[in-house]
Coordinates of C-alpha atoms in Angstrom, one line a residue:
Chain A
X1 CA -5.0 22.1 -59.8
X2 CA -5.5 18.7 -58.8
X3 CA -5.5 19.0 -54.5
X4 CA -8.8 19.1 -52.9
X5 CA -9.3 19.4 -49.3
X6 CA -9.0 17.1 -46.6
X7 CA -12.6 15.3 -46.5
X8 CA -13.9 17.3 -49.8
X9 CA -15.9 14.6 -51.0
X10 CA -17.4 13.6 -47.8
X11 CA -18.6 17.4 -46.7
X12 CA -19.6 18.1 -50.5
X13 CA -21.5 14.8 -50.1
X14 CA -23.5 16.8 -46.6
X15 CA -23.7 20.2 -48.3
X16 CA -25.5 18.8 -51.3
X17 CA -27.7 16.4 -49.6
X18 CA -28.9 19.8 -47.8
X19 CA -29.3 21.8 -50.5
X20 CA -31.3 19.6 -52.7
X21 CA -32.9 18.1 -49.9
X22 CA -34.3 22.1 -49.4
X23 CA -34.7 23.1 -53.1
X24 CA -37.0 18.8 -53.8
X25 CA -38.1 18.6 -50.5
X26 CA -36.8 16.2 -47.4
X27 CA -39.2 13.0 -48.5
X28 CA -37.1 12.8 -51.3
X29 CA -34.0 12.5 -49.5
X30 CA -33.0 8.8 -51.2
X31 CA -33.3 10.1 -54.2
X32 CA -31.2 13.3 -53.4
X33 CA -28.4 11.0 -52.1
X34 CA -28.2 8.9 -55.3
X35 CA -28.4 12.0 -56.8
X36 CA -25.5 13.2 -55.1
X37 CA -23.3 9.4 -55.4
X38 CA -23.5 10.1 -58.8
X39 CA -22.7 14.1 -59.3
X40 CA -19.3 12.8 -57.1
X41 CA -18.8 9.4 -58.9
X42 CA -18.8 12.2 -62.2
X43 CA -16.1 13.7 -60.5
X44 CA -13.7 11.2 -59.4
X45 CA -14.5 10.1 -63.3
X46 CA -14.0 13.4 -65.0
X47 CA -12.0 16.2 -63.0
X48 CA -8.6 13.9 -63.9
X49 CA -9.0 14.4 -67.4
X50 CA -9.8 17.5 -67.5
X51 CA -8.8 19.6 -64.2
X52 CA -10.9 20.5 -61.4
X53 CA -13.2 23.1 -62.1
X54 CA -13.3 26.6 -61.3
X55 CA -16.0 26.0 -58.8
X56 CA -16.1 22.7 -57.8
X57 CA -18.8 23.0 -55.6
X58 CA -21.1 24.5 -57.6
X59 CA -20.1 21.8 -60.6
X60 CA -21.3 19.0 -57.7
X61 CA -24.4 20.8 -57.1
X62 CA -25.4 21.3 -61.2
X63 CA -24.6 18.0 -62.0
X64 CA -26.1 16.2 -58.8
X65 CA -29.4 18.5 -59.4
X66 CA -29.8 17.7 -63.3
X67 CA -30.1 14.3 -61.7
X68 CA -32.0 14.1 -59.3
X69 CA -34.9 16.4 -61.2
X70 CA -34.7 14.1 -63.7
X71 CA -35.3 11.0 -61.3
X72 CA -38.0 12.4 -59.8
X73 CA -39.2 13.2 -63.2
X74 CA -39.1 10.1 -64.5
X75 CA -40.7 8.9 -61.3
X76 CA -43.4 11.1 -61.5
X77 CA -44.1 10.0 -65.1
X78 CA -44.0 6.6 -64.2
X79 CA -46.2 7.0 -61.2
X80 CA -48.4 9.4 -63.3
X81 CA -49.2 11.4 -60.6
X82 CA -48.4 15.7 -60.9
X83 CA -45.2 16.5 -58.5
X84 CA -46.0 18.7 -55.9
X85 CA -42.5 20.7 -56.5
X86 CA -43.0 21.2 -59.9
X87 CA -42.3 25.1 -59.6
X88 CA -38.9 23.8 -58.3
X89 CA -38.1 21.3 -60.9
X90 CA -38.9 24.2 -64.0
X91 CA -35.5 24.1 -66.1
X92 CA -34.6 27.3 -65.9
X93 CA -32.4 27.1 -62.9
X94 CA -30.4 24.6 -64.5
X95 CA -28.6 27.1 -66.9
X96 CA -27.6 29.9 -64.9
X97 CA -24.7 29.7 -63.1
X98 CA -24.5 28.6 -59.8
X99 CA -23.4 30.4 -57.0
X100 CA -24.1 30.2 -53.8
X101 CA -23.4 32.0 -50.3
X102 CA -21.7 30.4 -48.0
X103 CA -24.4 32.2 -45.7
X104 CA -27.0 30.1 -47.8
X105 CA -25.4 26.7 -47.6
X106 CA -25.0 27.1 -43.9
X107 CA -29.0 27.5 -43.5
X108 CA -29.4 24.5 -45.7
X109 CA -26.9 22.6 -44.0
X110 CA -28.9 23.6 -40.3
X111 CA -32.5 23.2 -41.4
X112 CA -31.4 19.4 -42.9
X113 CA -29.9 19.1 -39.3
X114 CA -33.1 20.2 -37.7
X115 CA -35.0 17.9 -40.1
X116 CA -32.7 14.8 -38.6
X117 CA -33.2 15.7 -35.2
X118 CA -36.9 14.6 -35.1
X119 CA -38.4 14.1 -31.8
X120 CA -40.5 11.4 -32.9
X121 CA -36.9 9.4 -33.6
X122 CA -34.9 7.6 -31.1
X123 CA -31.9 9.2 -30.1
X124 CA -29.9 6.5 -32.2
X125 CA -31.6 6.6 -35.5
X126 CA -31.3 10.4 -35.6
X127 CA -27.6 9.7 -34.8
X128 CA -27.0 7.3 -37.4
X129 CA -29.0 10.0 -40.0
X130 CA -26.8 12.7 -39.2
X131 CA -23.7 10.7 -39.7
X132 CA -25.0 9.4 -42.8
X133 CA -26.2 13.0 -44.5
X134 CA -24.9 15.5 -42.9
X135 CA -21.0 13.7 -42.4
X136 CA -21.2 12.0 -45.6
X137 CA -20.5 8.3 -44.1
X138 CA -21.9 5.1 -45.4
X139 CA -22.8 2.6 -42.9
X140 CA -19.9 0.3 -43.0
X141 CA -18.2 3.7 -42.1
X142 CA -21.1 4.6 -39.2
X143 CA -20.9 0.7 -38.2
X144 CA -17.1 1.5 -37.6
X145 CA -17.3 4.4 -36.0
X146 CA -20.3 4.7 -33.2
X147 CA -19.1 0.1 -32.3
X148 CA -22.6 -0.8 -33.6
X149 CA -23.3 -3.8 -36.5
X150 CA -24.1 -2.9 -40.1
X151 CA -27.2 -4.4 -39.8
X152 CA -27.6 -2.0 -37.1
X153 CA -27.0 0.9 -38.6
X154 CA -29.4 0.0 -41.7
X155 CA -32.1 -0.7 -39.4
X156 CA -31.8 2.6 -37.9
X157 CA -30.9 4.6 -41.0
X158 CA -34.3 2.4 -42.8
X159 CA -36.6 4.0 -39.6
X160 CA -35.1 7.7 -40.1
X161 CA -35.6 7.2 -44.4
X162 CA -39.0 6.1 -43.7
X163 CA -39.6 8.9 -41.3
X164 CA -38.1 11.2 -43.3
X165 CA -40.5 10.1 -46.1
X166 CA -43.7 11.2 -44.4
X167 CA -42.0 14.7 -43.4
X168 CA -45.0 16.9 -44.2
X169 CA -43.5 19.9 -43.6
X170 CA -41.1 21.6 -46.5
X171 CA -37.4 23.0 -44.7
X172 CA -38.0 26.3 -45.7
X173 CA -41.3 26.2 -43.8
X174 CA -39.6 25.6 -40.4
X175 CA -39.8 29.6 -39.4
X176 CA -37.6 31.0 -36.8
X177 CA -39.5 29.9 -33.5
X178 CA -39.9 26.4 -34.8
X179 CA -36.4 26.1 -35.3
X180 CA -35.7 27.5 -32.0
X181 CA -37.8 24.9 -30.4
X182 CA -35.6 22.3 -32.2
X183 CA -32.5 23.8 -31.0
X184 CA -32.2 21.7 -27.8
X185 CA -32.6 17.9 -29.7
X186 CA -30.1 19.6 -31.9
X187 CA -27.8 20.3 -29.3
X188 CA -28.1 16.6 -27.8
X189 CA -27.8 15.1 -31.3
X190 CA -24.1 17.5 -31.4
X191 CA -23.0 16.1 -28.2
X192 CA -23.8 12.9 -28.6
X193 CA -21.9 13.1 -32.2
X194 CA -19.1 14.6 -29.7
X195 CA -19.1 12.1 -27.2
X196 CA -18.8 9.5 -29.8
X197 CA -15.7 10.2 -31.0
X198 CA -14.2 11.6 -27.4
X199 CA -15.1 8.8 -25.3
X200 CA -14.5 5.8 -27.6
X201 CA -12.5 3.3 -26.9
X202 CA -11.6 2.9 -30.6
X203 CA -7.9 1.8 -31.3
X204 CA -7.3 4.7 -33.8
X205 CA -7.4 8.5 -32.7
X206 CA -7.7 9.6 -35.9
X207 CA -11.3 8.1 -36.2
X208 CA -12.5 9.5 -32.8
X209 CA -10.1 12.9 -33.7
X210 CA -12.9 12.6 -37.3
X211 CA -16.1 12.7 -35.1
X212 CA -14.9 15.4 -32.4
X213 CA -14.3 17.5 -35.7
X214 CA -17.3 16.8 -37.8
X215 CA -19.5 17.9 -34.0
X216 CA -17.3 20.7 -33.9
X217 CA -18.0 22.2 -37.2
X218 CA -21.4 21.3 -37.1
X219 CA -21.9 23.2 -33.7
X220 CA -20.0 26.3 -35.3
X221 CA -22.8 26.2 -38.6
X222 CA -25.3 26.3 -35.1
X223 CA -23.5 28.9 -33.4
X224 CA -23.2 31.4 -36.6
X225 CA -26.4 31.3 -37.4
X226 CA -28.2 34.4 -36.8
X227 CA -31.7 33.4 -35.9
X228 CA -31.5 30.3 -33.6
X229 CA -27.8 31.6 -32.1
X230 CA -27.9 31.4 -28.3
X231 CA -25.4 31.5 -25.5
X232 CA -25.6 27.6 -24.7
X233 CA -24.7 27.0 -28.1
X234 CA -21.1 28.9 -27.8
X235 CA -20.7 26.8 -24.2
X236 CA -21.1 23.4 -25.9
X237 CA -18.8 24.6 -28.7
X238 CA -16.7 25.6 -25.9
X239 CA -16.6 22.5 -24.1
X240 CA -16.2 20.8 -27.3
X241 CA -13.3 22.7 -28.3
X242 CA -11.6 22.3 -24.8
X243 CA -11.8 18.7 -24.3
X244 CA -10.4 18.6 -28.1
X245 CA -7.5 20.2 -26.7
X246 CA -6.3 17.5 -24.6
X247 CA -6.8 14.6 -27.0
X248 CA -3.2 14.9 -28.5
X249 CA -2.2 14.0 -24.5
X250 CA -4.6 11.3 -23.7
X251 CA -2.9 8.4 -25.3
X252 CA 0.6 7.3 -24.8
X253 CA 2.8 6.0 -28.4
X254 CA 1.7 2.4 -28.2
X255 CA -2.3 3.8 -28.2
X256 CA -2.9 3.2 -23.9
X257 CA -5.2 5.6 -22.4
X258 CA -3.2 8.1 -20.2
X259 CA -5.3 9.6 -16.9
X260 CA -5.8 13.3 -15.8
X261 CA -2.8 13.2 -14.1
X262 CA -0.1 11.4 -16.3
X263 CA -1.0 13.7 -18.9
X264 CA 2.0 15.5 -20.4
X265 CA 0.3 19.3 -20.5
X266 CA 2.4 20.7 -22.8
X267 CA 0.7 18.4 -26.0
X268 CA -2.4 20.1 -24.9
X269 CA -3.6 22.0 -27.7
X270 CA -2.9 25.8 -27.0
X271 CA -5.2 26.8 -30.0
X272 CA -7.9 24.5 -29.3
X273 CA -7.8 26.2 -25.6
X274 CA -7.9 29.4 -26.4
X275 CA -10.5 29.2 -29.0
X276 CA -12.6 27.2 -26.4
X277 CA -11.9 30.1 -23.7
X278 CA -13.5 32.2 -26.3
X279 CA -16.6 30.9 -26.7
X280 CA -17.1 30.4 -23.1
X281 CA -16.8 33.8 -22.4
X282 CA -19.1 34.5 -25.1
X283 CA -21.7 32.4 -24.1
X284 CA -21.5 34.2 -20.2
X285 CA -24.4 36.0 -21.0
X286 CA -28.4 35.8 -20.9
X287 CA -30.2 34.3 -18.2
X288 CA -29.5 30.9 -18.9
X289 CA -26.8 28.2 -17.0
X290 CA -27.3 25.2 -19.0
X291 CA -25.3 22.1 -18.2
X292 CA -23.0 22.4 -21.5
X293 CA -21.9 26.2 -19.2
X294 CA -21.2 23.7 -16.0
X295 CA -19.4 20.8 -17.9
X296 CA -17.6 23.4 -20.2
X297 CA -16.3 25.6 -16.8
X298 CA -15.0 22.1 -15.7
X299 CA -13.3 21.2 -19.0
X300 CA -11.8 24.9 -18.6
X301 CA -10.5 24.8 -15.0
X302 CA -8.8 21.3 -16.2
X303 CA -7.4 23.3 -19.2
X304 CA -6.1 26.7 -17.2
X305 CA -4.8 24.6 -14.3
X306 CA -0.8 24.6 -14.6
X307 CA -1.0 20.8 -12.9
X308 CA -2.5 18.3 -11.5
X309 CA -2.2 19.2 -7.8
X310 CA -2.5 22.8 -8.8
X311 CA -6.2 22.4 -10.5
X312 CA -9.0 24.6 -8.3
X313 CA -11.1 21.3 -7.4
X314 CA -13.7 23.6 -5.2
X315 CA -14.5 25.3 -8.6
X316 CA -14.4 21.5 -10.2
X317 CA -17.3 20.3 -7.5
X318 CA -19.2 23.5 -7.9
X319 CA -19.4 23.1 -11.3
X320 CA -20.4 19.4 -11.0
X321 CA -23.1 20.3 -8.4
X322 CA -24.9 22.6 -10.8
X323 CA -24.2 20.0 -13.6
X324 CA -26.1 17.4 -11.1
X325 CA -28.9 20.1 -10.6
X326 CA -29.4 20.6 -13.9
X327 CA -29.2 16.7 -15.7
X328 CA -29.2 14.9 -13.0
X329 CA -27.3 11.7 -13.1
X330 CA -25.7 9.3 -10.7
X331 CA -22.1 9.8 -12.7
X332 CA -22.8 13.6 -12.4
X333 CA -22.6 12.6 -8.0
X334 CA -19.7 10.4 -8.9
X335 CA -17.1 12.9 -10.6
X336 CA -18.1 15.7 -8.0
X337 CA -16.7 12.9 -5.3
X338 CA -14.0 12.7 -7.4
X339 CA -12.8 16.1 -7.0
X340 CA -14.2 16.8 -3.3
X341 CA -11.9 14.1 -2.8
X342 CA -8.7 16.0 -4.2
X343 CA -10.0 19.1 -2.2
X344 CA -10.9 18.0 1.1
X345 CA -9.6 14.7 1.1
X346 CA -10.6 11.0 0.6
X347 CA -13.1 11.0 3.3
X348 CA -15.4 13.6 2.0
X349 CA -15.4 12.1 -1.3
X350 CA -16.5 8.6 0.6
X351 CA -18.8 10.7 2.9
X352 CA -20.5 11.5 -0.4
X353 CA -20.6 8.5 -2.3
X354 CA -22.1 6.8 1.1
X355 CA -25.2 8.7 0.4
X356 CA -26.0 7.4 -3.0
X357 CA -27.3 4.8 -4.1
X358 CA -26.1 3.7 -7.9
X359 CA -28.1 2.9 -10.4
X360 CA -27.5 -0.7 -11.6
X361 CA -25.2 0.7 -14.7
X362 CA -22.8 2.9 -12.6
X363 CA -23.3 -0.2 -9.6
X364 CA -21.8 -2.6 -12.4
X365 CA -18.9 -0.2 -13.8
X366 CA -15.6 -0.4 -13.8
X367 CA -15.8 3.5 -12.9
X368 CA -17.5 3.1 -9.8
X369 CA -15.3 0.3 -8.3
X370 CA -11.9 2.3 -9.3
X371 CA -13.2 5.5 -7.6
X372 CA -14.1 3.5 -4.6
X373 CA -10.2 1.6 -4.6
X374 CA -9.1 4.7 -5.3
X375 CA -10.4 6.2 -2.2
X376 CA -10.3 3.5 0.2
X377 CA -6.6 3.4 -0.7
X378 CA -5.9 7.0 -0.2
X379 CA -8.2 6.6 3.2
X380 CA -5.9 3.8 3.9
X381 CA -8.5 1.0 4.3
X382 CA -6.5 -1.2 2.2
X383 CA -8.4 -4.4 2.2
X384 CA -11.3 -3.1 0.9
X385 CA -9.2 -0.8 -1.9
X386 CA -8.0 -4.5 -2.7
X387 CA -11.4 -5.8 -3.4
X388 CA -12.9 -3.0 -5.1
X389 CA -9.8 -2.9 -7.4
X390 CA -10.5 -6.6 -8.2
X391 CA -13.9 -5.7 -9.5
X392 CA -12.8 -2.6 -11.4
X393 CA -10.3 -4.8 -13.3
X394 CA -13.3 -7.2 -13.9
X395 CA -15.5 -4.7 -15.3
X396 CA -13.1 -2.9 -17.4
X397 CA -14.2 -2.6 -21.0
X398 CA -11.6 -2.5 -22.7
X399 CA -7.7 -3.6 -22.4
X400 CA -6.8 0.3 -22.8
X401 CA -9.2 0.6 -19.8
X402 CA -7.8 -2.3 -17.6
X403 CA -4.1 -1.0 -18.1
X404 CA -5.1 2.5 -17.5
X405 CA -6.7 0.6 -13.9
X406 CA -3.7 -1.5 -13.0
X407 CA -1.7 1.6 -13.1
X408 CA -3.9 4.1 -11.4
X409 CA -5.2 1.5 -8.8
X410 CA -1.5 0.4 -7.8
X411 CA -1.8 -0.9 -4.1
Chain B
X1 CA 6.8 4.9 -79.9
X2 CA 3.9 2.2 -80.1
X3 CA 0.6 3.5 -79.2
X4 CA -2.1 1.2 -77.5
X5 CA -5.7 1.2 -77.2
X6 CA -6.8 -0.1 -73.9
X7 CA -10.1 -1.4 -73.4
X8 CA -12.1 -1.7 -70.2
X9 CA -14.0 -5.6 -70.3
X10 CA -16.5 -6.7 -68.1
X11 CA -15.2 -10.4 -66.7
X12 CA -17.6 -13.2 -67.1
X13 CA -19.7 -13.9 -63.8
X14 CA -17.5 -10.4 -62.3
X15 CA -20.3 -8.1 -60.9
X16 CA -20.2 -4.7 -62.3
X17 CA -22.2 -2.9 -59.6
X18 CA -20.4 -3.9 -56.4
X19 CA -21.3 -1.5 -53.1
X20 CA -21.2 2.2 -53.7
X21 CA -17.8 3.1 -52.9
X22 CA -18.4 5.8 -49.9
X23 CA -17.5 9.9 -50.2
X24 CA -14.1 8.8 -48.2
X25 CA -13.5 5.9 -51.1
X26 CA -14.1 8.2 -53.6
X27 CA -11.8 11.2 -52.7
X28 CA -8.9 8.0 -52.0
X29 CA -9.4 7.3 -55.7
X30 CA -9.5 10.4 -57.5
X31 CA -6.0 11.2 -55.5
X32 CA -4.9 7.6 -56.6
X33 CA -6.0 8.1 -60.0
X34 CA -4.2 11.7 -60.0
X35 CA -1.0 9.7 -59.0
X36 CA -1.2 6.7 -61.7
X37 CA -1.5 9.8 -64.3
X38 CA 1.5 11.5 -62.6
X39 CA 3.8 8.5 -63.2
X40 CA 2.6 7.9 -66.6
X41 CA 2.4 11.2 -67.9
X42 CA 4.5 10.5 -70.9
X43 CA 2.9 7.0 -71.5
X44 CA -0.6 8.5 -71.9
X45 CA -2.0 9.8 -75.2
X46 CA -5.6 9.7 -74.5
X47 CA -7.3 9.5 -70.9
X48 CA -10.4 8.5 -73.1
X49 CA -13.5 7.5 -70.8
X50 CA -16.3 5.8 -70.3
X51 CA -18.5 4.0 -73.4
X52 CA -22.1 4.5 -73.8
X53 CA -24.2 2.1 -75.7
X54 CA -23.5 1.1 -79.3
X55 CA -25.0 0.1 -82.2
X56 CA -23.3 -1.9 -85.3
X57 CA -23.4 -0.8 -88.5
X58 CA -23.7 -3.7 -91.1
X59 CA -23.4 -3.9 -94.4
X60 CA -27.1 -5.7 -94.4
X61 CA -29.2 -5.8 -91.6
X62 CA -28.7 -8.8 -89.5
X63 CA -30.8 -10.5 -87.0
X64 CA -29.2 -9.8 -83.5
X65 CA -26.1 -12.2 -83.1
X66 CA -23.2 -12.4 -81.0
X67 CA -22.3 -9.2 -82.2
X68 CA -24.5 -7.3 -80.2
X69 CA -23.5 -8.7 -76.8
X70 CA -19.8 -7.1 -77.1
X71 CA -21.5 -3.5 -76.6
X72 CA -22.3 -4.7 -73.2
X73 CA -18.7 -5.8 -72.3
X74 CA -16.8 -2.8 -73.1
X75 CA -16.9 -0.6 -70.0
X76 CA -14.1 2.4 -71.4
X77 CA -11.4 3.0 -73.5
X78 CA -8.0 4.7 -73.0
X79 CA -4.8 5.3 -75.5
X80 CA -1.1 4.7 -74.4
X81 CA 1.6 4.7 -75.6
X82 CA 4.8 2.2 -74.7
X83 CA 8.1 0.1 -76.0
X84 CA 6.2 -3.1 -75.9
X85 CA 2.8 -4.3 -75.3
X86 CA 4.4 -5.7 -72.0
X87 CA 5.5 -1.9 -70.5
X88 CA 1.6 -1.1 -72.2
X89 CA 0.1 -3.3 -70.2
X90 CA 1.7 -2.2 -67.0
X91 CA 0.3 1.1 -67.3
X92 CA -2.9 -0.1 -68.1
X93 CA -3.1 -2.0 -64.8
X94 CA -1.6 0.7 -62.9
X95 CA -4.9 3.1 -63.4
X96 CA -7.3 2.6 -60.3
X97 CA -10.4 1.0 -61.0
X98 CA -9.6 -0.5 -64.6
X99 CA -8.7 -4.0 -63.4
X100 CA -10.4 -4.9 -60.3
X101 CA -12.5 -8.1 -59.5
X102 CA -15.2 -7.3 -62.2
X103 CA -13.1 -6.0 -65.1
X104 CA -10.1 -6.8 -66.6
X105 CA -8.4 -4.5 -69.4
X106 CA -8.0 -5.7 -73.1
X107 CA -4.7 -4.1 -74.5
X108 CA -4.2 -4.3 -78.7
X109 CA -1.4 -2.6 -80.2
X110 CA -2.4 0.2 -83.0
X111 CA -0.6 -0.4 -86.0
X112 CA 0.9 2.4 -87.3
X113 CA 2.0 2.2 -91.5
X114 CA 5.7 1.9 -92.2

């Protein structure tokens, strides 16, 4: 046998960063990820001349563990100071075989995902952490991905380490109610991850096609595990799963961003749907609405409608109005004119708009201007559709953007 | 046919600890190396591997001398086999990661008798 999955290396790298991240303890993360370079540069050296092994996995995990005890061994020694894990670094573990559950590795892989998503961490450096030892990136990679600069990224990824460093407590210690209590940061950290790759204006959909996918199977690890499970879990894996299902229809061949309406509907993903369906009805239960239920009902009324003209917009706007109750945000106001505007007409969408005052960021958007064209166009008050296109087209981001504009905002 | 021992050598002022090639990299080059080995099934005798660190056995002890520094130069070793040292050396440079900026590879025909 000499095929390995698809991105083998890269989630062996996550999996093994978790579990010996659980068995040495989370401040000795660095050390755990040399660990685990080297178990995988053994590999790539090794499995040709022989063959894979029976169990790769568990081939990774004895080599990468061998290693790292014997860093922090040799650390210890050199520090001359007693390890507080001794009991785990005893060698009798390193004989017997190793086999694990995948039940097992999916709590290691969530408790290091919990242990990323510290509070006391920006939003960006628990980002970059994730993508780094949970998705098995290196920062040129991250740098590539989430449009920051390598020196970025090691900044951010130096603040988590050192962070991460001072973690007093031990994964196994986090019990069942603290990780519930963590289970909202970990949502955001997911959706963020999501957003990334769905919203990103990078030229090559199968780099934002690599982040949707890494979210998504993340988010399932979330969703299957017993303890922390919870109904707005399954409706950010449903939203998740039902915007996935239109990326294959959001580009045209030469990479140009295609709107809502343009879309061709049959490329729409009919597994990716259906699966997405699923989870929402799952997570239609409990007391709980939370905003991933509102933006995942509007990602499925976008998937169920049969067109454009034939989409329910009043179940759109209802949908955006608890999403505005619940995380509220100017662009929340802005999408629910949007879709007033295809159910009652241009004017109410206006009407709506004329009672809110943008923030500076939406004020300064290309988004803002080309709803306002948009509108004043339909409403037939040309000369000002004319100038708010002009300032759309000088705000646009991105030259996927601007021709996606010229098109839509045609006088 | 010939056979030819292939020798992995550091290249002078060539860094031998470049960046860490990432998880992606890594998988790219085992299924490159799998390839190269594919192609030149019949050439190869022995995949060989890495060298650890050496010592030299002398006849009479000697003080360190030039000797010594050729352990460090020697990254691995491989067997082929080929028509001519020519078609030898194209497999050799055919495997990932043997010639790159930092190494080069040594090729030296094994003399068989007769």
């Amino acid at each position: 046998m000499t095929e390995l999955g698809d991105n083998f290396f890269r989630h062996e790298y996550g999996r093994l960063v978790a579990m010996l991240s659980r068995r040495v303890g989370v401040h000795n993360v660095e050390a755990v990820e040399d660990a685990v370079q080297f178990a995988l540069g053994a590999a790539v050296e090794t499995w040709p001349r022989s063959n894979i092994p029976d169990r790769p996995s568990a081939w990774l995990f004895r080599v990468a563990h061998n290693y790292v005890l014997g860093e922090l061994r040799r650390s210890a020694h050199r520090a001359d100071l007693a390890l507080q894990h001794h009991a785990h670094l005893e060698p009798h573990e390193l004989d017997s075989p190793q086999v694990f559950l995948a039940s097992d590795v999916r709590d290691d892989m969530l408790r290091m995902l919990f242990a990323c998503c510290d509070d006391s961490l920006p939003i960006e450096a628990q980002l970059v952490l994730a993508l780094k030892v949970l998705c098995g990136f290196d920062v040129r990679e991250i740098a590539e991905r989430i449009f920051v600069s390598e020196a970025n990224v090691y900044k951010r990824l130096a603040r988590a380490r050192s962070r991460l460093r001072e973690v007093d407590f031990e994964l196994d210690d986090l019990n069942p109610s603290e990780l519930a209590s963590r289970v909202p940061a970990v949502q955001t950290i997911l959706y963020v991850l999501f957003t990334e790759g769905y919203l990103s204006s990078h030229a090559e959909g199968a780099i934002r096609r690599e982040l949707c996918d890494e979210s998504i199977r993340l988010t399932h690890e979330l969703a299957g595990h017993a303890l922390i499970t919870s109904p707005d879990t399954f409706a950010l894996l449903a939203l998740m799963h039902l915007h996935v299902a239109r990326m294959p229809a959001r580009q045209d061949g030469s990479g140009g961003l295609l709107l809502l309406a343009e879309q061709d509907r049959s490329l729409w993903d009919q597994k990716q749907i259906t699966t997405g369906l699923e989870w929402l009805a799952r997570s239609a239960q409990g007391e709980v609405f939370s905003r991933y239920h509102a933006e995942a009902g509007i990602a499925a009324e976008h998937c169920l409608a049969p067109s454009f003209a034939e989409t329910r917009w009043e179940r759109i706007v209802e949908n955006y109005a608890f999403l505005e109750q619940l995380a509220p945000s100017a662009l929340h106001t802005l999408n629910r004119a949007v879709a007033l505007a295809e159910w009652k007409g241009p004017e109410a969408g206006l009407q709506l708009l004329d009672s809110l005052a943008p923030p500076s960021w939406l004020a300064g958007s290309y988004m803002w201007f080309a709803v306002l064209s948009d509108l004043h166009r339909r409403a037939g008050n040309i000369e000002v559709a004319k100038q708010h296109r002009a300032s759309a087209l000088g705000c646009a981001p991105s030259s996927a953007v601007q021709a996606a504009l010229e098109r839509r905002l045609a006088l | 046919m010939p056979k030819y021992l292939c020798l992995q050598r550091g290249l002078p002022g060539g860094s031998q600890d470049g960046d860490k090639p990432s998880p992606s990299q890594m998988q790219a080059m085992y299924a490159k190396f799998n390839e190269w080995r594919d192609k030149f099934r019949d050439n190869i005798v022995d995949l060989g591997g890495r060298l650890a660190s050496s010592r030299i056995a002398l006849p009479e002890p000697a003080p360190d001398g030039p000797l010594v520094e050729v352990k460090e130069l020697v990254g691995g070793y491989m067997i082929v086999s080929a028509a001519t040292l020519d078609e030898a050396i194209e497999v050799a440079k055919g495997c990932p990661g043997l010639v790159h900026p930092g190494s080069g590879v040594e090729v030296i025909e094994i003399r068989s008798p007769g």
